[in-house]
XYZ file of C-alpha atoms in Angstrom:
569
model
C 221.694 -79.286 -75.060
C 223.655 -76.877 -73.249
C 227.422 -76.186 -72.986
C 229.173 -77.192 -70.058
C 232.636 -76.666 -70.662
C 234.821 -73.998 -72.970
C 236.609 -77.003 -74.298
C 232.854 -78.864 -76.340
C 230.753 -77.298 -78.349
C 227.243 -78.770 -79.205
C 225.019 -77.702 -81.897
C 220.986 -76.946 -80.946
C 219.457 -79.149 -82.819
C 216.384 -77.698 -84.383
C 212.885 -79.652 -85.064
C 213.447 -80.579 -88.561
C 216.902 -82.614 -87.803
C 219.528 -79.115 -87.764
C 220.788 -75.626 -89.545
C 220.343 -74.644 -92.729
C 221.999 -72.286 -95.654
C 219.978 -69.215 -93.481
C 220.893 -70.787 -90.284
C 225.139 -70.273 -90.814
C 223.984 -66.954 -92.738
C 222.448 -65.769 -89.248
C 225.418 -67.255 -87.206
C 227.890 -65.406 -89.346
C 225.761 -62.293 -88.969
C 225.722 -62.414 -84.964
C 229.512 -63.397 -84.863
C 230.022 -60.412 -87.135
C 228.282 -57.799 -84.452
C 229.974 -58.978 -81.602
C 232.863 -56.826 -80.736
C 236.545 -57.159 -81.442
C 237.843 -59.269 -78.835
C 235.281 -60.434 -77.147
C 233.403 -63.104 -76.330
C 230.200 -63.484 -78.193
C 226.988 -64.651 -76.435
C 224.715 -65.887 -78.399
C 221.039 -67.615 -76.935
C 218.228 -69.156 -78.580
C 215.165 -66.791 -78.252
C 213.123 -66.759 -75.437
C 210.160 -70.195 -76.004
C 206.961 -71.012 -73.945
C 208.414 -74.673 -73.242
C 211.331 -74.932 -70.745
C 214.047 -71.600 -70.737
C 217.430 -72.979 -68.648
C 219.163 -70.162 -67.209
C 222.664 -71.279 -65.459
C 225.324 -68.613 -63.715
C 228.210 -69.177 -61.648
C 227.146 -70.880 -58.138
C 225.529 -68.558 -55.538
C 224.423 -68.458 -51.855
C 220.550 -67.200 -51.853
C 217.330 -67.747 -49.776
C 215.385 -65.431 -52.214
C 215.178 -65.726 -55.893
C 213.018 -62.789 -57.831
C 212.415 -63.308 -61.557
C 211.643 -59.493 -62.768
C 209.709 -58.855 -66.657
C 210.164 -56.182 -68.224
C 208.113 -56.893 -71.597
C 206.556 -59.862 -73.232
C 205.204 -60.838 -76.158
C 202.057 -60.044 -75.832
C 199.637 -58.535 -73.027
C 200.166 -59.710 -69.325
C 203.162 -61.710 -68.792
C 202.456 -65.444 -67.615
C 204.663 -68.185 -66.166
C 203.615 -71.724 -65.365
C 206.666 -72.861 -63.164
C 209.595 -71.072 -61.573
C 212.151 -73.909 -60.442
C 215.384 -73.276 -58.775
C 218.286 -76.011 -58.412
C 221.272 -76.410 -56.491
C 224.761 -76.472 -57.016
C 224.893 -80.337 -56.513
C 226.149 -83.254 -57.970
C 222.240 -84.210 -57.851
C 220.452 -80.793 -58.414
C 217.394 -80.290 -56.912
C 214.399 -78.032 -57.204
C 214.428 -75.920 -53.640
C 211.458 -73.711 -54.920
C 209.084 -76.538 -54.754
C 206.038 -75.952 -52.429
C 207.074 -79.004 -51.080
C 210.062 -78.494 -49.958
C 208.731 -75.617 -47.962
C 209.729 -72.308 -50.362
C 206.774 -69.559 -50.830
C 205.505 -67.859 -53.609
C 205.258 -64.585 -54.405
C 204.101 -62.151 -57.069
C 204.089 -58.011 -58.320
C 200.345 -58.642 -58.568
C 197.982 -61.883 -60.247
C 195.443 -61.389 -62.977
C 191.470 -62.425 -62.623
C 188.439 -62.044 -63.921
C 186.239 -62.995 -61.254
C 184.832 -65.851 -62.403
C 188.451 -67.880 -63.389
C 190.558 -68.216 -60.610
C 193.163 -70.664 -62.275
C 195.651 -68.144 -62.305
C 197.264 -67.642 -59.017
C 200.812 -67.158 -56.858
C 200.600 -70.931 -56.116
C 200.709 -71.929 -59.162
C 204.158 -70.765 -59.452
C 205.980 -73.450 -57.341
C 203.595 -76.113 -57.538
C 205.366 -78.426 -59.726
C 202.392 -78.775 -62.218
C 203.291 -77.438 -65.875
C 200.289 -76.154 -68.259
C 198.324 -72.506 -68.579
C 195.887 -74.124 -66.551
C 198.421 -74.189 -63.631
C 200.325 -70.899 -63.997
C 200.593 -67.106 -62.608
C 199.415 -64.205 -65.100
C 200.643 -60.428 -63.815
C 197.836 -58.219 -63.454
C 200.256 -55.591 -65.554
C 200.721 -55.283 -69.044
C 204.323 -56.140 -70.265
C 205.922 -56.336 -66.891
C 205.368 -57.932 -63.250
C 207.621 -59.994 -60.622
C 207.410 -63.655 -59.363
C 209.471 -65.114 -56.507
C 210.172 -67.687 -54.400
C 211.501 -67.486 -51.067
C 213.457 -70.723 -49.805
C 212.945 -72.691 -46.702
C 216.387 -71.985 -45.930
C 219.761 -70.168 -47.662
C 220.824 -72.422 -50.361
C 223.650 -72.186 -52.928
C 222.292 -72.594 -56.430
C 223.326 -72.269 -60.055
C 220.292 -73.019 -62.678
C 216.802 -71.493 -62.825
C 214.392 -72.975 -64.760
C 211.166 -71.197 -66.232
C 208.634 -71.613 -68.409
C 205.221 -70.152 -70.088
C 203.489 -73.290 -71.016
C 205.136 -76.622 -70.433
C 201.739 -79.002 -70.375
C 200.139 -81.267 -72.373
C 196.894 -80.056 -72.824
C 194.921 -80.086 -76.291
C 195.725 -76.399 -76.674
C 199.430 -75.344 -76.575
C 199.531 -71.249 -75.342
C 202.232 -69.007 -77.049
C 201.252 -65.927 -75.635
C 201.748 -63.586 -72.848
C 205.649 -65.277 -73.055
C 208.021 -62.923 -70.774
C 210.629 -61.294 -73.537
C 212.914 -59.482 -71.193
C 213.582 -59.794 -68.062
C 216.393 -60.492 -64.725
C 216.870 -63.227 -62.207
C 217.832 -61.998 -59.150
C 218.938 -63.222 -55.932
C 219.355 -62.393 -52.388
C 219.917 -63.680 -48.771
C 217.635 -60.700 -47.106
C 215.249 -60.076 -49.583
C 216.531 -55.982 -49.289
C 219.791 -56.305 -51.337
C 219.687 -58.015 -54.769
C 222.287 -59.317 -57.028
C 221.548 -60.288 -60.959
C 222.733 -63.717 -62.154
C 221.146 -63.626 -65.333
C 218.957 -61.782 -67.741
C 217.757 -62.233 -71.430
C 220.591 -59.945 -72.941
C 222.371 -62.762 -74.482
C 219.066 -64.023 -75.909
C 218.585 -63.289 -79.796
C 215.368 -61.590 -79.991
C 212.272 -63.463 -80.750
C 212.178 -62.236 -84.773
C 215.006 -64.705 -84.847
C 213.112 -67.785 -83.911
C 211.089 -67.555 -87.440
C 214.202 -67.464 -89.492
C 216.671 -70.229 -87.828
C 215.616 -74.084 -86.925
C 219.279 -74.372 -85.032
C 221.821 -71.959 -84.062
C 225.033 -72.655 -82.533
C 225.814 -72.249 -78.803
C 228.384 -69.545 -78.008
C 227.887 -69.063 -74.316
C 231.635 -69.115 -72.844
C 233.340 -70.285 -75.947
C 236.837 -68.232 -76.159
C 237.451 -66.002 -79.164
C 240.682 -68.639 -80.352
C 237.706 -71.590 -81.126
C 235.123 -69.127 -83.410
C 237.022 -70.338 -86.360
C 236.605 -74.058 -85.467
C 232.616 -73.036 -84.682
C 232.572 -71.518 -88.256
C 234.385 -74.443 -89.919
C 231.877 -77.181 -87.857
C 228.969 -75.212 -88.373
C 229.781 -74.732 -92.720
C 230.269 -78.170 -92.453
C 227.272 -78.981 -91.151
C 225.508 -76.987 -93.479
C 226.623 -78.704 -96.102
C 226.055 -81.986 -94.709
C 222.330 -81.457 -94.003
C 221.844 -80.009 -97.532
C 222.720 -82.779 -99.046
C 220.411 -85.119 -96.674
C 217.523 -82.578 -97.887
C 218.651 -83.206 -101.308
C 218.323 -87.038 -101.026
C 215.193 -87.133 -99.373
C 212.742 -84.533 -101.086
C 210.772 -85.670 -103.657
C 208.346 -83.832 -105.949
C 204.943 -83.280 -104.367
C 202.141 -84.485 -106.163
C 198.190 -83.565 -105.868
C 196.117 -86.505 -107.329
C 192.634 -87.639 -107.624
C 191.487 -90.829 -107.899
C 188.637 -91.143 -110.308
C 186.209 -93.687 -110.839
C 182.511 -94.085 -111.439
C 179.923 -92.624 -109.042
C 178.196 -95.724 -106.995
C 174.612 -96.384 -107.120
C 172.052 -94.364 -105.640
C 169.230 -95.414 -103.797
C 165.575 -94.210 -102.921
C 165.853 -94.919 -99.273
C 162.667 -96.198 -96.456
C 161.802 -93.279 -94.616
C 165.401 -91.699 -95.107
C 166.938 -94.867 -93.860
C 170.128 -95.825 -95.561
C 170.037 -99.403 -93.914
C 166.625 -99.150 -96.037
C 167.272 -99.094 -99.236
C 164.538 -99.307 -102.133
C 164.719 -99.255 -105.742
C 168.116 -97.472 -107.194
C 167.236 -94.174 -108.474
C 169.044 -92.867 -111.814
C 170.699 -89.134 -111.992
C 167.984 -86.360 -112.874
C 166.363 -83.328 -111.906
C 163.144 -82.102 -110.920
C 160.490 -84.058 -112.987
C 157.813 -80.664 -112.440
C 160.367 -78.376 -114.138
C 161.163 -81.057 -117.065
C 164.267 -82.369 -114.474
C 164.397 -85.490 -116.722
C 168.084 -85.605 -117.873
C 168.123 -88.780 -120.103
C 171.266 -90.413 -118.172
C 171.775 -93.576 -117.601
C 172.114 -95.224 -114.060
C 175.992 -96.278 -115.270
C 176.752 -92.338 -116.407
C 179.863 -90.797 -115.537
C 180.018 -88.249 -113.413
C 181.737 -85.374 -115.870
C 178.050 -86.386 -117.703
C 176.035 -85.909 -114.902
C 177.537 -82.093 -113.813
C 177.421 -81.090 -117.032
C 173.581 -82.366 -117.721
C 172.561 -80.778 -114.611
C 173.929 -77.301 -115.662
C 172.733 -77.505 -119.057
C 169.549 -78.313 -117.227
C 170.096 -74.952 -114.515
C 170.369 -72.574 -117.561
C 167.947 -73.978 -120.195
C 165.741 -72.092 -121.899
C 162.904 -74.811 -120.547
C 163.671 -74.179 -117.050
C 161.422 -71.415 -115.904
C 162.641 -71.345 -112.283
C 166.182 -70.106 -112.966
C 165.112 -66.785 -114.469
C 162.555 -65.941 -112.400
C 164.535 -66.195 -109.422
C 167.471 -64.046 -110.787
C 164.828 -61.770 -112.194
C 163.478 -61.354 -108.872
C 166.631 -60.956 -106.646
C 167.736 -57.723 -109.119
C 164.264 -56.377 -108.489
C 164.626 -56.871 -104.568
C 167.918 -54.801 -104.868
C 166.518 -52.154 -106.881
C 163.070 -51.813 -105.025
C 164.094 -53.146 -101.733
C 161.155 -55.908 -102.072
C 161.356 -58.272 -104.915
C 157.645 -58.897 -106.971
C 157.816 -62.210 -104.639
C 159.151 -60.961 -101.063
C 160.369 -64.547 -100.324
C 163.539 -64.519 -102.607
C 164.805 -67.410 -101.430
C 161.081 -69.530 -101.315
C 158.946 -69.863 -104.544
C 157.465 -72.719 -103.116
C 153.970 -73.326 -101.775
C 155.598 -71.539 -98.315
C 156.617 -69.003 -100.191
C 154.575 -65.031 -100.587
C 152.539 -65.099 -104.178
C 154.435 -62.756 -106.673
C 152.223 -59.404 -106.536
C 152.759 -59.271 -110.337
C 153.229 -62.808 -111.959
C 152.887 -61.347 -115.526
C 155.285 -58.824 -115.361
C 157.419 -61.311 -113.526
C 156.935 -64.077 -116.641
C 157.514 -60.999 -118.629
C 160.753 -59.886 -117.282
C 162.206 -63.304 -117.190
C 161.571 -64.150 -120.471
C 163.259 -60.861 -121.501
C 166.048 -62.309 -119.594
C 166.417 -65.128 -121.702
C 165.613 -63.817 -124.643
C 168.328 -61.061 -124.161
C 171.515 -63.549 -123.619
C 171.117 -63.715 -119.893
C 173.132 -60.808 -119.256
C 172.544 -59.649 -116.134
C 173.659 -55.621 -117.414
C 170.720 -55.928 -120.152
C 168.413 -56.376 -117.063
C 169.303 -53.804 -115.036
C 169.158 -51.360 -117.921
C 165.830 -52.547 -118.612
C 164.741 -52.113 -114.945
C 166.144 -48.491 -113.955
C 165.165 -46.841 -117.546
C 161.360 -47.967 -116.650
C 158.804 -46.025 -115.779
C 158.428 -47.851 -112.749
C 161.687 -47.006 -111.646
C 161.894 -43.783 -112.432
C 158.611 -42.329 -110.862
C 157.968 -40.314 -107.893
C 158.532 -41.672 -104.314
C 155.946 -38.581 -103.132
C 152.815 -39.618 -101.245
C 149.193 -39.737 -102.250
C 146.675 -40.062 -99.409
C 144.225 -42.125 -101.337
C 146.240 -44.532 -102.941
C 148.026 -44.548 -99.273
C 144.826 -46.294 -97.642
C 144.912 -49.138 -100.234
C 147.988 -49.783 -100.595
C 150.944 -48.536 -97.859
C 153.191 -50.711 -98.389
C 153.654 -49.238 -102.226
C 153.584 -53.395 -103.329
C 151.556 -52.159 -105.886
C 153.767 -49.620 -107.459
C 152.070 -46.760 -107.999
C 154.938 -44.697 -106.478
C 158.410 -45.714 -106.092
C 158.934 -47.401 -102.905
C 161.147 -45.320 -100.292
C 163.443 -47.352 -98.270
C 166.279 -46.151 -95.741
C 169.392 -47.103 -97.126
C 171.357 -50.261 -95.809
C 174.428 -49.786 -93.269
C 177.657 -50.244 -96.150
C 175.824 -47.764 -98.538
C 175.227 -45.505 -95.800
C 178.526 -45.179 -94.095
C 180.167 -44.664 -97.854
C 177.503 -41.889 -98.275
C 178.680 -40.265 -95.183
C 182.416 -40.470 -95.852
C 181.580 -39.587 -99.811
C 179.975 -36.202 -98.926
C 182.558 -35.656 -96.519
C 185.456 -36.629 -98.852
C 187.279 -39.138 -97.221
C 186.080 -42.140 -99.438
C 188.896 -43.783 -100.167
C 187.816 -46.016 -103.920
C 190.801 -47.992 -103.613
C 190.210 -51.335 -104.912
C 191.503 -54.796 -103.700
C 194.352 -55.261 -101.386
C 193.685 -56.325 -97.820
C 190.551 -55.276 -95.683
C 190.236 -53.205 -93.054
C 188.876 -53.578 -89.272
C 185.979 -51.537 -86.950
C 187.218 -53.669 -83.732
C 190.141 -52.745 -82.370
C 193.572 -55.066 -82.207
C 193.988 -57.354 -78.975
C 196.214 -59.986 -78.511
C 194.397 -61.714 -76.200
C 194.170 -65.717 -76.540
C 189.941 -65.525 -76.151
C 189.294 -62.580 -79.282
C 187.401 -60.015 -77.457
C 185.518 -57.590 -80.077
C 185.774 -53.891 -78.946
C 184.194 -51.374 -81.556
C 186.892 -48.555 -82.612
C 186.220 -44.904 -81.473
C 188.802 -43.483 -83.409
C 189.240 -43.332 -87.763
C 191.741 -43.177 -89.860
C 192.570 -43.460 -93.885
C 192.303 -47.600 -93.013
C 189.013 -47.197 -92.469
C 187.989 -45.231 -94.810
C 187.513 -47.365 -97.449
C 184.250 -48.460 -99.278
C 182.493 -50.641 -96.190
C 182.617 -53.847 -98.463
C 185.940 -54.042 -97.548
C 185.261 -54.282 -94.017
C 186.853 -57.890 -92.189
C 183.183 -58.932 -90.904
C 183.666 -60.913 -87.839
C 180.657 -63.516 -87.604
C 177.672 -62.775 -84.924
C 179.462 -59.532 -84.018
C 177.812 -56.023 -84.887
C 179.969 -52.884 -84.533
C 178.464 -50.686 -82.340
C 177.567 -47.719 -85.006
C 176.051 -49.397 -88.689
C 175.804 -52.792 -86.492
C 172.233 -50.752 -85.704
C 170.863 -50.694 -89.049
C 169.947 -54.287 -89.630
C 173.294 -55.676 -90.349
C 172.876 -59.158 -90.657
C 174.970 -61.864 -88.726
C 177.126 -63.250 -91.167
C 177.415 -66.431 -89.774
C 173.737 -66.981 -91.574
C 172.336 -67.159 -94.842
C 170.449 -63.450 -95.311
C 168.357 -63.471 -98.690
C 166.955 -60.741 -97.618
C 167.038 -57.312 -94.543
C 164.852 -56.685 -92.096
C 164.328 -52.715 -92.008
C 163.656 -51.309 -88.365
C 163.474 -47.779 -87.154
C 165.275 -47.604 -83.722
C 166.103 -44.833 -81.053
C 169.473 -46.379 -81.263
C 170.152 -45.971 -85.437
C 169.519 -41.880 -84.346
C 172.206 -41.904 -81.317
C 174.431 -43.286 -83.409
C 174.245 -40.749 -86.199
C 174.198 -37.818 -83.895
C 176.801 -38.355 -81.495
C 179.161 -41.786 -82.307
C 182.669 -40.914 -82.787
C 182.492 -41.681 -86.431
C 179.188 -39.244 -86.889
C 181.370 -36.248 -84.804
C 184.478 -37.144 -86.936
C 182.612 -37.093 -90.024
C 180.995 -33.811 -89.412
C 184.039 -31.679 -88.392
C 185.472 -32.817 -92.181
C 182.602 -32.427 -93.945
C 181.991 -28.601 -92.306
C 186.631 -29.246 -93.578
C 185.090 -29.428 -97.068
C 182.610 -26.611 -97.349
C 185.111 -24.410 -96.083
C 187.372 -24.931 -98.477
C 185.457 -25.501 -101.732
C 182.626 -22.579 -100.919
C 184.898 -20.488 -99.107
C 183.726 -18.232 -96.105
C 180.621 -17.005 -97.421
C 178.168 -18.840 -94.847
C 175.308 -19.163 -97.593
C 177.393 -20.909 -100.221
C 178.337 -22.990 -97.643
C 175.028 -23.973 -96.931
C 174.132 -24.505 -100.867
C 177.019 -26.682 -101.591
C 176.300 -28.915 -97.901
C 172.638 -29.575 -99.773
C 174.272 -30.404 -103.860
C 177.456 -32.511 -101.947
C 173.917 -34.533 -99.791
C 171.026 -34.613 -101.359
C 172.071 -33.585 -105.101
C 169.450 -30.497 -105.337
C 170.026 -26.577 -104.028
C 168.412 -26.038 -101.173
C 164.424 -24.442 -100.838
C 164.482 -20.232 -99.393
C 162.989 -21.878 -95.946
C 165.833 -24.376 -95.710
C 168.459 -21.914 -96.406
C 167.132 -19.850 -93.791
C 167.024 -22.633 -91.002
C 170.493 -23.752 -92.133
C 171.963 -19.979 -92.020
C 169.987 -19.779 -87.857
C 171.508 -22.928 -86.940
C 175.094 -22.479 -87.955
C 175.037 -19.302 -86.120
C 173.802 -20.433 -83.437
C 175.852 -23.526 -83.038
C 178.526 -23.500 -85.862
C 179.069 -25.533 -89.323
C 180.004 -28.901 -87.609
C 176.323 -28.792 -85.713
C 174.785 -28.096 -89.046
C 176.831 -30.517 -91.365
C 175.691 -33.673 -88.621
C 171.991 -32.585 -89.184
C 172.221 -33.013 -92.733
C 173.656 -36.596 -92.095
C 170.183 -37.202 -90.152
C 167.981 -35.526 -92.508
C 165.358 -38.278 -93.987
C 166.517 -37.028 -97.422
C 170.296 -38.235 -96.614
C 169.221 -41.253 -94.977
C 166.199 -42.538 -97.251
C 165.995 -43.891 -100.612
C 163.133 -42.031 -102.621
């Protein structure tokens, strides 16, 4: 509803019926920055449905409509319209009625095409029919008229169809409507200047119109608009009601064995129980309610008599300490499932489970202060040729470490772990406000992401391009367990990704600081700070040739590719 004469005033009103208590708050703060004795202008923001833009009348033949920013990435427009200063406007830029389109530029991608000059004046509404600039934030469109008319109202818009998906985007922020009769001299007959900005469209539902209202009727507007206000809180008042979450509860219907999975089939009804080979029988009635039934079936889970519970926790802590669990299907004991290489020390361990309270600490003491655990990853050459896959544990299994341990390693030894817990995640991708997400791995680092890697937002199916190497599962799937593979591109990564050359120059930072200039305590604090020992006469002497040769930074990225940083033993 727009003004037409000083003498009315009409209220926008908003979608949920008019202003609020904020709504005259942000009125009063607008009328309050205007300046003394002058007329305030006041505009809704800037939306991707229909923008009316009307000026005093004007001869033109050419109408430019100039951005200079947008919400967000190119600017688009689906329709440019132009209407005359009739008693019966009408739309001269049409196609139709012989006006031409023109733009700064037009965005593609090759292989879509929708978005073209046409577009512009064809009279069709919708992102599927529009004009996208080819430049971010600004462009031009313009329309050229069969013949010198005199008009008063442009018309534009971002998105005015009716498709299934509504576009908010790319929606031209600032911007000028010009006009001309030679296309070489241009006058402006509007602009968005006397638009709020967009931050206001999340904080009003309606605002009062002030366009060409003299300063002697503000008080009236204030008096209507408190009015108003008042009015509509006390609809709101009479119409809310408490809101209410309830359930409706009744007993669970009867179940069924069904013909060949068939539920038009049904057989003989089937009563609530478990597993009859792992003692599943539950003692509930057909009629039992369901509180009964979950809690039966839990008590079942965690009974004492249920052997399959224990083993398989048992076994899952044993794949994470060892890398392979005693059965290397964790998420299959079943007849397609591996055989446990050790079934008596996996009986053993989950009875000692049990016995202990089920606390999942007791177990993991019990584990790492083994002998098992603790022994040797070195080689032996016989027991090599019977068994090299170690499944037999006669040495502690090596094993590279995953991608999240690995990365917190790396920023651990070269201090810039930040152990900040909770609070929001952080990103490897970088930002784009594009309407199709488009994943683009960062190549630059700061604090953000330098937090523990568990705090990482991981984006289903996509890998980022450094750790993404090491066997990072999709997460869109169910992972019981990682593959492990040994790739040229895990050792590009390390030696020359953005995040391994960052790294470097503040770990070589570090040793600097805390060992001081002396080149050789340099070297022995790189080896405590990454593999927790001093290093061997022959390594010191390597280290001490390399980083004169090719300086600290060189040397501290070797040590992040050393077998001893990267390996488990």
């Amino acid at each position: 509803h727009e003004l037409r004469a000083e003498s009315r005033l009409v209220l926008r009103s908003g979608e949920k019926g008019g202003p609020t208590v904020a709504d005259a708050a942000l009125f009063e703060e607008v009328l309050d920055d205007a300046p003394q004795g002058a007329t305030p202008h006041v505009r809704l923001p800037v939306s991707h449905r229909a923008n009316e833009e009307i000026f005093d009348s004007v001869e033109a033949k050419f109408v430019r409509f100039s951005i200079t920013a947008s919400s967000t990435a190119q600017p688009c427009l689906d329709e440019l319209e132009v209407f005359t200063a009739e008693a019966s406007p009408r739309n001269v830029a049409l196609a139709s009625a012989g006006a031409k389109a023109a733009a700064s530029s037009v965005y593609s991608d090759g292989s879509n095409p929708k978005h073209q000059i046409a577009h512009l004046n064809d009279g069709r509404y919708g992102n599927s029919y529009s004009w996208i600039s080819n430049e971010k934030g600004v462009g031009w469109a313009q329309v050229e008229l069969a013949k010198p008319e005199r008009i008063r109202r442009v018309v534009w818009s971002r998105d005015r169809g009716r498709e299934k998906q509504v576009y908010e985007d790319r929606l031209p922020t600032n911007y000028r409507i010009e006009v001309s009769l030679d296309g070489q001299h241009w006058q402006t007959v509007a602009s968005s200047a006397d638009r709020l900005d967009s931050e206001y469209r999340k904080r009003i539902t309606a605002i009062p119109t002030l366009s060409r209202i003299p300063v002697d009727q503000v008080q009236e507007v204030q008096q209507l608009v408190a009015q108003r206000t008042k009015l509509q809180a006390d609809i709101d008042q009479l119409t809310s009601f408490p809101a209410v979450y309830a359930g409706k509860f009744e007993p669970p219907g009867s179940t069924f064995r069904l013909h060949r999975g068939d539920p038009m089939q049904k057989k003989e009804e089937v009563v609530p129980s478990g597993l009859v080979e792992f003692g599943g029988d539950l003692g509930l009635a057909a009629d039992a309610p369901e509180q009964q039934r979950r809690l039966a079936l839990a008590d079942w889970i965690v009974s004492a008599q249920n052997p399959l519970t224990a083993r398989v926790l048992v076994n899952r802590i044993w794949h994470y300490h060892f890398g392979t669990g005693l059965v290397d299907t964790p998420s299959d004991f079943g007849l397609n499932g591996a055989r446990p290489t050790h079934p008596e020390l996996l009986d053993w361990l989950a009875s000692e489970f049990v016995a202990r309270g089920g606390r999942i600490k007791e177990l993991h003491r019990l584990i790492v202060l083994s002998g098992t655990y603790r022994q040797s990853g070195k080689p032996n050459a016989e027991a090599l040729k019977v068994d090299a896959g170690s499944r037999l544990l006669w040495r502690f299994p090596p094993r590279r470490l995953e991608a999240e341990p690995l990365r917190d390693t790396m920023l651990a030894v070269s201090g810039k772990l930040d152990l900040r817990m909770g609070g929001p995640g952080f990103d490897l991708f970088e930002p784009n406000d594009n309407y199709v997400k488009i994943y683009t791995s960062k190549k630059e680092f700061g604090p953000e992401e330098f937090r523990r890697m568990v705090y990482q937002n991981k984006p289903r199916v996509q890998l980022d391009d450094v750790f993404g190497a090491f066997d990072c599962p999709d997460a869109g799937q169910i992972a019981p367990r990682r593959t492990s593979s040994t790739t040229p591109l895990q050792a590009l990564n390390l030696l020359n990704s953005p995040f391994a050359l960052e790294l470097a120059g503040f770990f070589a930072e570090r040793l600097e600081k805390e060992a001081g200039a002396n080149v050789a305590a340099q070297v022995r604090r790189a080896f405590v700070l990454s593999f927790g020992r001093e290093p061997t006469d022959g390594e010191t002497a390597a280290a001490l040739s390399l980083i004169g040769q090719h300086g600290l930074k060189v040397f501290c990225r070797a040590l992040f590719n050393a077998n001893e940083f990267l390996m488990v033993f």
